[in-house]
Coordinates of C-alpha atoms in Angstrom, one line a residue:
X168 CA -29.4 -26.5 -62.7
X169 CA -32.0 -24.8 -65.0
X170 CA -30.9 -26.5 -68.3
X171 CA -32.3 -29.3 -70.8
X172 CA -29.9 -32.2 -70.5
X173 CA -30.2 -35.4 -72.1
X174 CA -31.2 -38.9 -70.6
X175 CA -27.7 -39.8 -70.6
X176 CA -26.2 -36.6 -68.9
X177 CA -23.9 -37.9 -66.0
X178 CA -25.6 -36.0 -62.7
X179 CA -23.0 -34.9 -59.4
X180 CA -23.5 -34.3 -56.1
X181 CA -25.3 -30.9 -55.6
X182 CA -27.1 -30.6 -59.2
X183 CA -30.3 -29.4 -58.9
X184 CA -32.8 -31.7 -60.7
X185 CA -36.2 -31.2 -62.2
X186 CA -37.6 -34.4 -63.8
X187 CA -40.4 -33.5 -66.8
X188 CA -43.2 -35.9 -67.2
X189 CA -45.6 -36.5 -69.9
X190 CA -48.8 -38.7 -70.0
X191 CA -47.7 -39.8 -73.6
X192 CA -44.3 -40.7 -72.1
X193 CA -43.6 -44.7 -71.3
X194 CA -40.4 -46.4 -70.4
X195 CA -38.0 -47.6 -73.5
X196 CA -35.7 -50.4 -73.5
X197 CA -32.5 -47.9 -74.5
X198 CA -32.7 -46.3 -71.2
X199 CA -31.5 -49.2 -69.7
X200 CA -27.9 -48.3 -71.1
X201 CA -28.2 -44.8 -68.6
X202 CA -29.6 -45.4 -65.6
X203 CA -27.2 -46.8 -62.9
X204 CA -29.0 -47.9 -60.1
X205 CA -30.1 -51.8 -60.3
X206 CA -33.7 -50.7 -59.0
X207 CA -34.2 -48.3 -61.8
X208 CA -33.0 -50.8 -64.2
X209 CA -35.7 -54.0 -62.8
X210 CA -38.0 -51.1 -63.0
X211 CA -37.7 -50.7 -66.6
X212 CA -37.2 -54.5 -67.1
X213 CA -40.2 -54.8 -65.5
X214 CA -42.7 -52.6 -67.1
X215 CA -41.4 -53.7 -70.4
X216 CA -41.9 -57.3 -69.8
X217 CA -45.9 -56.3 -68.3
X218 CA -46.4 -54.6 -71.3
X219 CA -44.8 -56.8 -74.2
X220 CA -46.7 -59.9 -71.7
X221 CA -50.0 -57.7 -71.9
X222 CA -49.7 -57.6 -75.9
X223 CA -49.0 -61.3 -75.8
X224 CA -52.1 -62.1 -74.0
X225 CA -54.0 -60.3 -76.4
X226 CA -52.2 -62.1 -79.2
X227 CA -52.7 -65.3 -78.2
X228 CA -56.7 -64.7 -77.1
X229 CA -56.7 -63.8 -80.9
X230 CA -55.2 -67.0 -81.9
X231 CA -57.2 -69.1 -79.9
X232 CA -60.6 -67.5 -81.3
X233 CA -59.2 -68.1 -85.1
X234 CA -58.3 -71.8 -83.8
X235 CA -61.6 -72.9 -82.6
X236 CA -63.3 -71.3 -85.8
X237 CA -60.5 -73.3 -88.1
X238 CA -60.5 -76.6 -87.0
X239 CA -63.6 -77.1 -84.9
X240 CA -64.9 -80.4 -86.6
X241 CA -68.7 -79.6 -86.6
X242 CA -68.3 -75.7 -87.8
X243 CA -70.7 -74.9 -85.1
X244 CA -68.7 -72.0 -82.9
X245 CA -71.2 -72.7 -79.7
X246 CA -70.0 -75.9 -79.5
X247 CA -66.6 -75.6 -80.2
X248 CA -66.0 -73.1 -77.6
X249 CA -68.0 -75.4 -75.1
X250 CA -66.0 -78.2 -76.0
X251 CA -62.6 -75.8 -75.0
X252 CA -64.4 -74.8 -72.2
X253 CA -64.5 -78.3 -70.9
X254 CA -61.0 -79.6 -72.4
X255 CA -59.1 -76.3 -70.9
X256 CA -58.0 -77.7 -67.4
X257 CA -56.5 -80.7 -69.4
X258 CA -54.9 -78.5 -71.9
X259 CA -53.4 -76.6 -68.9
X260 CA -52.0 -79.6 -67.5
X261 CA -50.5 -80.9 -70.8
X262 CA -48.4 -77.6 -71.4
X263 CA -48.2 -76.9 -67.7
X264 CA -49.3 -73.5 -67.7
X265 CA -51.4 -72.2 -64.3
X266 CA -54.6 -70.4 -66.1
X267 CA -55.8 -69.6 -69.5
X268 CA -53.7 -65.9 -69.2
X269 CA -51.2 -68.1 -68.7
X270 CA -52.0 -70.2 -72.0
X271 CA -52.6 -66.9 -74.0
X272 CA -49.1 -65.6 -73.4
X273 CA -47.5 -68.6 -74.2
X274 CA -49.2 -68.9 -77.6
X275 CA -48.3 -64.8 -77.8
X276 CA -44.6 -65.7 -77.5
X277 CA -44.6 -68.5 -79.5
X278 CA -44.3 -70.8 -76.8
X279 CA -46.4 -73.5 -77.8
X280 CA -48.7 -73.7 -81.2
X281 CA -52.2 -72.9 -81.9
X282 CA -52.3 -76.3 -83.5
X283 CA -50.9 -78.6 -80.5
X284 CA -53.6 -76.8 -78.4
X285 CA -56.1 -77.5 -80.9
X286 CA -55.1 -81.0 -81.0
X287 CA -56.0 -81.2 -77.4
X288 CA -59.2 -79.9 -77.7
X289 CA -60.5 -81.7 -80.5
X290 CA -58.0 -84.8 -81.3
X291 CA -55.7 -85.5 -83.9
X292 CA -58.0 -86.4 -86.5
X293 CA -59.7 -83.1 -86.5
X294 CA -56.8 -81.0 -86.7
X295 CA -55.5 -83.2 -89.8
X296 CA -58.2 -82.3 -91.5
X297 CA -58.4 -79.1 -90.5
X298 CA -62.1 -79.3 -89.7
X299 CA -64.8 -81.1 -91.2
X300 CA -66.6 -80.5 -94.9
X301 CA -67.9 -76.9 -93.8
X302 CA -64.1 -75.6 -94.4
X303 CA -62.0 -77.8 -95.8
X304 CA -62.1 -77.0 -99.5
X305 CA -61.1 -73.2 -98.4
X306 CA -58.3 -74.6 -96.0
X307 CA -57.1 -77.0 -99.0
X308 CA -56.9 -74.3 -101.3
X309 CA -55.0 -72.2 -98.7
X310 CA -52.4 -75.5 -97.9
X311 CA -52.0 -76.1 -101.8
X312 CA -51.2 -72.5 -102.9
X313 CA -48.9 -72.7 -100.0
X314 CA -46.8 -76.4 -101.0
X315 CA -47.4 -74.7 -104.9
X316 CA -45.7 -71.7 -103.5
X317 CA -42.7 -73.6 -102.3
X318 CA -42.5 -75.9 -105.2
X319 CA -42.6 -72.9 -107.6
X320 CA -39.7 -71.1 -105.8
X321 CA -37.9 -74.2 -105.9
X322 CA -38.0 -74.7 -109.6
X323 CA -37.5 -70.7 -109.8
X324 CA -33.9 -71.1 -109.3
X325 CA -32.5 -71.2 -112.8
X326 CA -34.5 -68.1 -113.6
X327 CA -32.1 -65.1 -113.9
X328 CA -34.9 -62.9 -112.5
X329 CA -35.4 -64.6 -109.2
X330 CA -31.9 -65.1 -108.8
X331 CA -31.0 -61.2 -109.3
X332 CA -33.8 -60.8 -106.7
X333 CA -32.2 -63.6 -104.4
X334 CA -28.8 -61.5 -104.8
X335 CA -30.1 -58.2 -103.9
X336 CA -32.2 -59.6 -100.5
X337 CA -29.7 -61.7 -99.7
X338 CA -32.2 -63.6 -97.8
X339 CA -32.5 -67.8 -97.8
X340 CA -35.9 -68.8 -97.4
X341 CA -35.6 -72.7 -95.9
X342 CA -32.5 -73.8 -97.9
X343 CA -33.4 -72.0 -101.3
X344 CA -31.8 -69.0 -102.2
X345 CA -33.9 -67.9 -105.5
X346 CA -37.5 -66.8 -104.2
X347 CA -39.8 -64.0 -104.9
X348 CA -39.4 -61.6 -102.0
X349 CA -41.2 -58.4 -100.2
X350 CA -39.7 -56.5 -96.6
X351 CA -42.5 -55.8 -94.0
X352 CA -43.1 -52.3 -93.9
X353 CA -43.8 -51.8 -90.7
X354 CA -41.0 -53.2 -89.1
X355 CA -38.6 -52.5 -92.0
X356 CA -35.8 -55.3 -91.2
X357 CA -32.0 -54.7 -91.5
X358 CA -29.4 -57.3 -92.1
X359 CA -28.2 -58.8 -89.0
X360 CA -31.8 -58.7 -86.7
X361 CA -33.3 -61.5 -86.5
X362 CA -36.0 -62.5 -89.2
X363 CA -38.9 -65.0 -89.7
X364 CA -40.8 -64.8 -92.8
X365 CA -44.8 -65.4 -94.2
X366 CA -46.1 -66.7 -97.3
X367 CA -48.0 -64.1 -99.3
X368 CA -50.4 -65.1 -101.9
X369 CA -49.3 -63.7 -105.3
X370 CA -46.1 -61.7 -103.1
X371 CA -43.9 -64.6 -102.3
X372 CA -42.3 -64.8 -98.7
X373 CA -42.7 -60.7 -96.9
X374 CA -40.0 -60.9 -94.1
X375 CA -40.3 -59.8 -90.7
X376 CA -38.5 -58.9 -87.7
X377 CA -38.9 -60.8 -84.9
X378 CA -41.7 -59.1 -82.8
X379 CA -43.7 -57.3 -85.6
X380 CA -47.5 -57.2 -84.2
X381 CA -48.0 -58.6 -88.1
X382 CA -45.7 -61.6 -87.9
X383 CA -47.3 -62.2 -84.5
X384 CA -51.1 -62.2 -86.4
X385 CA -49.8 -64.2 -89.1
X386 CA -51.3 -68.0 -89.5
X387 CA -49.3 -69.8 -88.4
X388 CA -49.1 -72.9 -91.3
X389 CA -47.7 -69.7 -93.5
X390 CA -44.5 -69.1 -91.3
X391 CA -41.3 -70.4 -92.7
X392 CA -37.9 -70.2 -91.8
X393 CA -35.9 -67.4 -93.2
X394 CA -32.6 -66.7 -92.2
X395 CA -29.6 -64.0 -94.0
X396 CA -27.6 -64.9 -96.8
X397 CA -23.6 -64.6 -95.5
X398 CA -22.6 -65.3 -99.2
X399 CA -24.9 -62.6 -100.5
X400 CA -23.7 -58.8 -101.4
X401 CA -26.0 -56.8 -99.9
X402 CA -26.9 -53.0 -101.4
X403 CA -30.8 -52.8 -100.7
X404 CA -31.5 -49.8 -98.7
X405 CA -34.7 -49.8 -96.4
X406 CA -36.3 -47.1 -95.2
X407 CA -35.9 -47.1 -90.8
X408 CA -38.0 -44.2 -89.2
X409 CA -36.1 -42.9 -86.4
X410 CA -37.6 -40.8 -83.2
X411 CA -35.7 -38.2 -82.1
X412 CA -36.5 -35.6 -78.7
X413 CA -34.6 -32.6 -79.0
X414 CA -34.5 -29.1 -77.8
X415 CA -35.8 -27.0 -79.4
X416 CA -32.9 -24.8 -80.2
X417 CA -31.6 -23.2 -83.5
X418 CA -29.1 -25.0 -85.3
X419 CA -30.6 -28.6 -84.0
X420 CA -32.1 -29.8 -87.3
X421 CA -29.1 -28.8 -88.9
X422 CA -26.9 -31.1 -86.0
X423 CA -28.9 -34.1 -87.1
X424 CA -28.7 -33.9 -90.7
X425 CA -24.7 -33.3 -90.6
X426 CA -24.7 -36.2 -87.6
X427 CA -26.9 -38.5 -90.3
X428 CA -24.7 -37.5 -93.5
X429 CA -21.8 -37.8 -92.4
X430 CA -22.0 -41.1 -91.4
X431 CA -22.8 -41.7 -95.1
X432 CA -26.5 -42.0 -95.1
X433 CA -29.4 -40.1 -96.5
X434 CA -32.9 -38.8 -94.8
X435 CA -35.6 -39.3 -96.8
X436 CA -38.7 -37.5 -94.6
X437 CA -38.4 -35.6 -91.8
X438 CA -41.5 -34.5 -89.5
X439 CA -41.2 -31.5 -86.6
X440 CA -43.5 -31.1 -84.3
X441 CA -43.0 -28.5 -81.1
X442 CA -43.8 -30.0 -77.3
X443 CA -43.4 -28.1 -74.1
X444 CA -41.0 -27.3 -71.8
X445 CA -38.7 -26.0 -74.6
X446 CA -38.1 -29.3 -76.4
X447 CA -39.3 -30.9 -80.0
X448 CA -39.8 -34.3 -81.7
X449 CA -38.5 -35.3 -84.8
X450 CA -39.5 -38.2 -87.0
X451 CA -36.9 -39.3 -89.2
X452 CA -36.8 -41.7 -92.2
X453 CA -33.5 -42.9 -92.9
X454 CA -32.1 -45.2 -96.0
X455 CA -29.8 -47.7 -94.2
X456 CA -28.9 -51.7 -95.1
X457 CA -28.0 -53.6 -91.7
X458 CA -28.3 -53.3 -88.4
X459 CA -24.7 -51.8 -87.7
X460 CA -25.3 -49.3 -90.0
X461 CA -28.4 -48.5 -87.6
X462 CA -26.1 -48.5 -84.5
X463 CA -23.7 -46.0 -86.0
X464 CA -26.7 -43.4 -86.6
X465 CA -28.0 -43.5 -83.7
X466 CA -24.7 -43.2 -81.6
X467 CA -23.8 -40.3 -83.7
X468 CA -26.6 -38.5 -83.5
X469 CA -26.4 -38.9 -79.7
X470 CA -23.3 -37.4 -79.6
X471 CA -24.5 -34.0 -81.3
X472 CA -25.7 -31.0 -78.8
X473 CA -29.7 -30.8 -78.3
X474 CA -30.3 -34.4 -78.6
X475 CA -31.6 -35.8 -75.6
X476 CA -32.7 -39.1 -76.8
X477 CA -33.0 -41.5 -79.7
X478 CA -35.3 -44.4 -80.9
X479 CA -36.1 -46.4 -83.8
X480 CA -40.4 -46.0 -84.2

């Protein structure tokens, strides 16, 4: 009927509708929650599962390329990739999987390990050795500082400095509550997602959200089992950059920042940026501590006028 709605605008019988494209537009799981029709929503479902399979394929390519360097016994690369070349039908049958795409997206997902499929290809005494002489000084050195790792935030616990540390995380790394700790960046992680985290030489354990594109590159003998402490206080704020499509309209930016406030929560940086049809994009950074507080923000902010839709980058 000539005016900007947003994605969630209820339509009647009669409106007039003009849908806006963009080449730099892609589907997003959140507009599952306004589309009604069951094909629209498989749609969705099923471009997001070609693309997150698509990353997965190039994930798990990249961990089989690192595998065959790592624990190829003879440290020639020729003939370690011959020798996968010829072992791949039976590693196929062993995991039942139908191809090699097939094998990639399962070590993408986390499926199956880069070190049972490397068993396969090259036995079990290979892989428990991790090679042959050409690497396994470097690989010892990596699996020590990783056991030391461990052992030192273990014996860490009595330290008041790792304990405050422990307190303000509230994260429990195995069953150990007092270890050195860093938050991924890029993903930023809230209380109450789910978490996995790495070993970091000379950082401790960084923790992840499940799905980070670095937790999914991370070796895999440095992943350990993090989980959220319930016991724990927790007043660490993190940093969550937030997407917002607007129109662009006076009094919009002013909308958010009451919408964010409000809800008790400060913006830290804020980027504008003008697009067509009438409409901007703001980039948001907000200081928030768990994953309900992130829920509240965004449902808030959708409820102000000009917003037409919200994501977390």
């Amino acid at each position: 009927n000539g005016k900007m709605v947003s994605l969630k605008h209820q339509i009647k019988n009669g409106d007039m509708i003009e849908i806006l494209e963009s080449i730099h537009q892609t589907p997003k799981r959140e507009w599952l929650q306004y589309v009604r029709t069951s094909k629209a929503k498989n749609r969705i479902r099923a471009w997001l599962k070609r693309r997150q399979r698509e990353h997965s394929i190039v994930v798990g390519k990249e961990m089989i390329n690192r595998g065959l360097k790592e624990y190829n016994p003879r440290g020639d690369d020729a003939a370690a990739r011959k020798e996968y070349s010829r072992k791949l039908d039976h590693v196929l049958t062993t995991f039942k999987l139908k191809d090699e795409k097939h094998l990639f997206t399962a070590l993408g997902y986390g499926q199956i390990s880069i070190k049972n499929v490397m068993t396969e290809v090259f036995g079990a005494a290979a892989i428990a050795t991790r090679g042959h002489s050409h690497s396994i000084n470097k690989k010892e050195k990596d699996d020590q500082f990783i056991i030391q790792s461990l052992e030192n935030s273990s014996q860490s616990s009595n330290n008041p400095q790792f304990t405050a540390l422990s307190n303000l995380n509230g994260i429990i790394v195995g069953q150990e509550r007092n270890i050195m700790l860093k938050f991924c960046k890029n993903c930023s992680p809230l209380e109450g997602e789910k978490i996995q985290g790495v070993i970091s030489k000379g950082k401790g354990v960084k923790i992840h959200r499940l799905g980070c594109k670095y937790l999914l590159e991370a070796d895999e003998k440095r992943i350990v089992d993090v989980r959220w402490d319930d016991e724990a206080i927790n007043t660490s704020l993190r940093p969550v950059q937030l997407q917002v499509l607007c129109e662009d309209t006076p009094g919009v930016l002013a909308n958010m920042s009451r919408a964010i406030t409000t809800s008790g929560f400060n913006i830290g940086n804020v980027h504008l940026r003008k697009l067509s049809n009438g409409r901007g994009l703001a980039r948001l950074e907000v200081m928030l501590k768990s994953l309900e507080d992130l829920e509240n923000v965004i449902k808030r902010l959708r409820q102000e006028d000009g917003i037409l839709e919200v994501t977390r980058r």
